[in-house]
Short mmCIF file of C-alpha atoms in Angstrom, two decimals:
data_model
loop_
_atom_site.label_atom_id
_atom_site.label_comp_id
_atom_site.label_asym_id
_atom_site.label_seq_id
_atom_site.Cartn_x
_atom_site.Cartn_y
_atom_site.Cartn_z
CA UNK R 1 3.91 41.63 -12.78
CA UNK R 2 5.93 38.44 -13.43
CA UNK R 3 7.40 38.44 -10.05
CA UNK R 4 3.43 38.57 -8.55
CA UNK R 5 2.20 35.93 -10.52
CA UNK R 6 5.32 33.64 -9.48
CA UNK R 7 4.81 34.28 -6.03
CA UNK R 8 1.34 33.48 -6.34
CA UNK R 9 1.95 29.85 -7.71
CA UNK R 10 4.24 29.41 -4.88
CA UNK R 11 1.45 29.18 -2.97
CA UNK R 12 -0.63 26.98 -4.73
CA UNK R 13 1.13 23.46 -3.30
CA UNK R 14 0.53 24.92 0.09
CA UNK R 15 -3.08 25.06 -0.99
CA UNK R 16 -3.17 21.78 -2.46
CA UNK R 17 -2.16 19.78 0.40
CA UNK R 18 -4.54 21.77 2.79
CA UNK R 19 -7.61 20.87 0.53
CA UNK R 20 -6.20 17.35 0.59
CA UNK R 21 -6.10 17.47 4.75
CA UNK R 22 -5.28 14.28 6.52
CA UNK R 23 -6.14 12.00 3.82
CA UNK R 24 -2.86 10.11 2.03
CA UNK R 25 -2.10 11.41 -1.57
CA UNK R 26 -3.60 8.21 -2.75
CA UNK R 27 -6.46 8.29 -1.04
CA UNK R 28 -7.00 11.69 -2.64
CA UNK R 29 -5.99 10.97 -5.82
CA UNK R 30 -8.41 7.74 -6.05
CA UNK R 31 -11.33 10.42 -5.02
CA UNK R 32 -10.68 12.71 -7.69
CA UNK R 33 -9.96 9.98 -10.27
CA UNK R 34 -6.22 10.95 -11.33
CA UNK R 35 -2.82 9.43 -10.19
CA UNK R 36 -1.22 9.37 -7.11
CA UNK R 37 2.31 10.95 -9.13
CA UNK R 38 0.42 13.82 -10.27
CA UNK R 39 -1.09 15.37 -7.19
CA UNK R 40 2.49 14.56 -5.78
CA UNK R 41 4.04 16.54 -8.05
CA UNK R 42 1.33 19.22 -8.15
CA UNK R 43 2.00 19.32 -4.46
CA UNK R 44 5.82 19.76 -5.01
CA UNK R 45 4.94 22.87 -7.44
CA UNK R 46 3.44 21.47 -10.84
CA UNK R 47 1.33 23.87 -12.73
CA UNK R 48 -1.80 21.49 -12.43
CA UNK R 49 -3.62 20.66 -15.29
CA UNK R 50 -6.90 22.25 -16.09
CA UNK R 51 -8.78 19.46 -15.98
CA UNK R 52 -7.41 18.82 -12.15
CA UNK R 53 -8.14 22.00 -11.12
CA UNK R 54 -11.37 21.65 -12.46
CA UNK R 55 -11.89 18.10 -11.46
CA UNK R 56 -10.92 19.12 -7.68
CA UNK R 57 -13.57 22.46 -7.63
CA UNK R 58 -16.42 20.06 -8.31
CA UNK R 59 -15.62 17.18 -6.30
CA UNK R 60 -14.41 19.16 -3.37
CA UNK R 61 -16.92 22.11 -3.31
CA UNK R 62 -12.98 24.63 -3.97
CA UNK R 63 -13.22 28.25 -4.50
CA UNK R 64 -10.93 28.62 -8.33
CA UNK R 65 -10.33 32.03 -6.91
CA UNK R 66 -8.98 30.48 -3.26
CA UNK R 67 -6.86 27.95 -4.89
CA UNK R 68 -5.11 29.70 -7.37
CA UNK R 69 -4.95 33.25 -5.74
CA UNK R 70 -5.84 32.58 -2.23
CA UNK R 71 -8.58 34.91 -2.53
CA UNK R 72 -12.06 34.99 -0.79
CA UNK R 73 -13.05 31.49 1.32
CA UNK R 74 -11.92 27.73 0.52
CA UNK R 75 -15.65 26.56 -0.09
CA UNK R 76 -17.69 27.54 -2.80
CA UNK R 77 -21.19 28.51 -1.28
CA UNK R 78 -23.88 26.21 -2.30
#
């Protein structure tokens, strides 16, 4: 089980930086209203915090199921 939910997170970064796209990290961060250091180091594998992962569902219309477990599609339906 362990060894499953690592690999999982490994994937999250990858995620991350594809829901960030071609915009700088501190472009992104100033959207979602955090620092430029943490979605760099969420990027470089940082557990975000809850209130990231929250912050980045609203504001960028993210599937919580696609981002942490890569399941289903990338945007939420309206």
């Amino acid at each position: 089980m362990a060894n499953s939910v690592e690999r999982t997170k490994k994937k999250l970064p990858e995620r991350l930086a594809q829901v960030r796209g071609e915009r700088s990290q501190r472009q992104f961060a100033r959207e979602l209203g955090v620092f430029q250091q943490n979605v760099n180091r969420y990027e470089s594998g940082t557990t975000p915090h809850t209130d990231f992962l929250i912050q980045l569902a609203l504001t960028e219309n993210i599937s919580i199921d696609w981002l942490l477990l890569g399941k289903g599609r990338m945007r939420r339906s309206r």
